[in-house]
XYZ file of C-alpha atoms in Angstrom:
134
model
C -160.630 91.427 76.871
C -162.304 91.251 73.290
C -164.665 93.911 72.302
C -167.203 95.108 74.468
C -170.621 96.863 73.642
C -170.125 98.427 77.144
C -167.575 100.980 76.093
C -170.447 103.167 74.882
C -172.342 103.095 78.301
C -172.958 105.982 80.675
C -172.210 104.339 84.048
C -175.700 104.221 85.056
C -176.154 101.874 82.295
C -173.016 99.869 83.226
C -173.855 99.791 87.108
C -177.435 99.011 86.304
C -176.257 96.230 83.736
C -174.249 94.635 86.682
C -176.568 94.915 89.077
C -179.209 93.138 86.724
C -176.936 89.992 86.262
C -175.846 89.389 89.499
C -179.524 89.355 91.082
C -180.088 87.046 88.161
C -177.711 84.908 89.121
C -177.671 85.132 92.519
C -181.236 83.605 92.181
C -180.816 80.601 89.923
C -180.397 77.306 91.183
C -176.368 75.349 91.297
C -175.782 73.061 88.268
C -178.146 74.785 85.978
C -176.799 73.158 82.301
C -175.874 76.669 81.141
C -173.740 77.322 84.227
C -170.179 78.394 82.485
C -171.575 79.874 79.341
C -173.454 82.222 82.035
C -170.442 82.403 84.833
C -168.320 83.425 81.300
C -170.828 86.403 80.040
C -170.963 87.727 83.780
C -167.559 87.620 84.827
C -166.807 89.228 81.173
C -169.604 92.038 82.162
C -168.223 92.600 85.919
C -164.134 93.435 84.834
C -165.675 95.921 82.505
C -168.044 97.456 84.895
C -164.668 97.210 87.444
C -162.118 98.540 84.844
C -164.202 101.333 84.213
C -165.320 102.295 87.568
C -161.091 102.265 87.879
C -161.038 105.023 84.988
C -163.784 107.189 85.494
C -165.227 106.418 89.176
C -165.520 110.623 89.369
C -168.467 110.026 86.694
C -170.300 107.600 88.670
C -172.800 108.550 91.200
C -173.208 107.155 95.058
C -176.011 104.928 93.769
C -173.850 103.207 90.800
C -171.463 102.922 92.907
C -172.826 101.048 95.831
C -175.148 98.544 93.288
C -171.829 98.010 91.018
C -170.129 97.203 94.917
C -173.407 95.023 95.855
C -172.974 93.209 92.471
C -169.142 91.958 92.987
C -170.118 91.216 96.367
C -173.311 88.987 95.518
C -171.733 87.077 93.277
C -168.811 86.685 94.731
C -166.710 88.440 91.980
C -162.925 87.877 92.777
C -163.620 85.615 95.594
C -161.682 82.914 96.730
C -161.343 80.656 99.685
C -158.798 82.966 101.600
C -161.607 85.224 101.636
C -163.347 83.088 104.085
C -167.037 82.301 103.744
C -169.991 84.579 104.075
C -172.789 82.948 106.411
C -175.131 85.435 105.736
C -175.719 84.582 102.271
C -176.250 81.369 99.974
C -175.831 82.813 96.468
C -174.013 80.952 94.071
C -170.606 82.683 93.244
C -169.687 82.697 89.896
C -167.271 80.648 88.669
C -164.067 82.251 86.994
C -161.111 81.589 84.991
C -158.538 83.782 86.189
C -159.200 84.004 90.568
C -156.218 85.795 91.313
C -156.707 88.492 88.646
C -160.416 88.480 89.301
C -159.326 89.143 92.939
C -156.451 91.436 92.280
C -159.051 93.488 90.023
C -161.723 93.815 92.808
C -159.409 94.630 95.429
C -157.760 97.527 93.437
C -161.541 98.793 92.135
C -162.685 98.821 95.890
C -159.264 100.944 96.204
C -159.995 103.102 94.192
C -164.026 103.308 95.080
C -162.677 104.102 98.943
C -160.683 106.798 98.259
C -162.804 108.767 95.880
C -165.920 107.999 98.377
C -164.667 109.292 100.854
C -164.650 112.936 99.843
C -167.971 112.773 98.783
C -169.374 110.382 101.925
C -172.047 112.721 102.619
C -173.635 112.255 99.424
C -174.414 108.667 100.092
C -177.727 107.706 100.986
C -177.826 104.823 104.078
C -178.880 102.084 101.631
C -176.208 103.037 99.425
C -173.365 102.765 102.678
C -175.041 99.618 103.530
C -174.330 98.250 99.999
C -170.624 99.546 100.122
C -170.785 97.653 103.904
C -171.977 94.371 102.178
C-alpha cells in the first residue's frame, strides 16, 4: 500500500508504533475535524504492523505481540457490526475504507499470532495473555 518508512523497523519499533496510536486515539474525543486524515494514517500504520507480524511473527517477542493484539483490538481494527459490540469499552473505532479486507487481514494475523503462540505460551507474561484475551 504505497511506501512505508516502517519496512526498516525492528518489531519492537513497529509494535510500539501501534501501540502509541491506538492509545492516542482511543483517547480523543468523536468528530474531532481531523477525524479521517487520522483514521487514514492509523489504519495505514496497523496493516503494516499486521502484514508484518504475518511475515516474521517468529521475530517478535510475547510483549510486541500482545500490545500489537491490544492495538487492533482498541481501535477496533477490522471491526464490523457482525462482530457484535464490546460493552466494556467506549473507544472510538477507527474508521476504514476497505472493512472486509481490514477484517479478513486481522482475522488471518490473529491466525497466524495463535499458532506460533502457542509453542511458546509459557513465555508470556499474564499481562501479556490478558492483552491477547482482550
Amino acid at each position: 500500500e504505497g511506501l512505508f518508512f516502517g519496512n526498516e523497523f525492528k518489531p519492537q519499533e513497529l509494535a510500539n508504533t501501534g501501540w502509541a496510536l491506538a492509545t492516542l486515539h482511543s483517547k480523543r474525543g468523536e468528530g474531532t475535524s481531523t477525524e479521517t486524515v487520522e483514521d487514514d494514517g492509523i489504519v495505514r500504520i496497523l496493516r503494516w504492523v499486521a502484514k508484518d507480524i504475518m511475515q516474521r511473527v517468529d521475530s517478535y517477542k510475547p510483549q510486541e505481540i500482545s500490545n500489537s493484539v491490544w492495538a487492533f483490538s482498541t481501535v477496533g481494527f477490522g471491526y464490523d457490526e457482525s462482530c457484535g459490540t464490546n460493552v466494556h469499552n467506549d473507544y472510538v473505532h477507527v474508521a476504514t475504507n476497505d472493512p472486509v479486507g481490514d477484517k479478513e487481514l486481522v482475522y488471518e494475523t490473529l491466525e497466524v499470532i495463535a499458532e506460533n503462540a502457542l509453542s511458546r505460551l509459557h513465555n508470556f507474561k499474564a499481562q501479556e495473555l490478558n492483552n491477547l484475551a482482550w
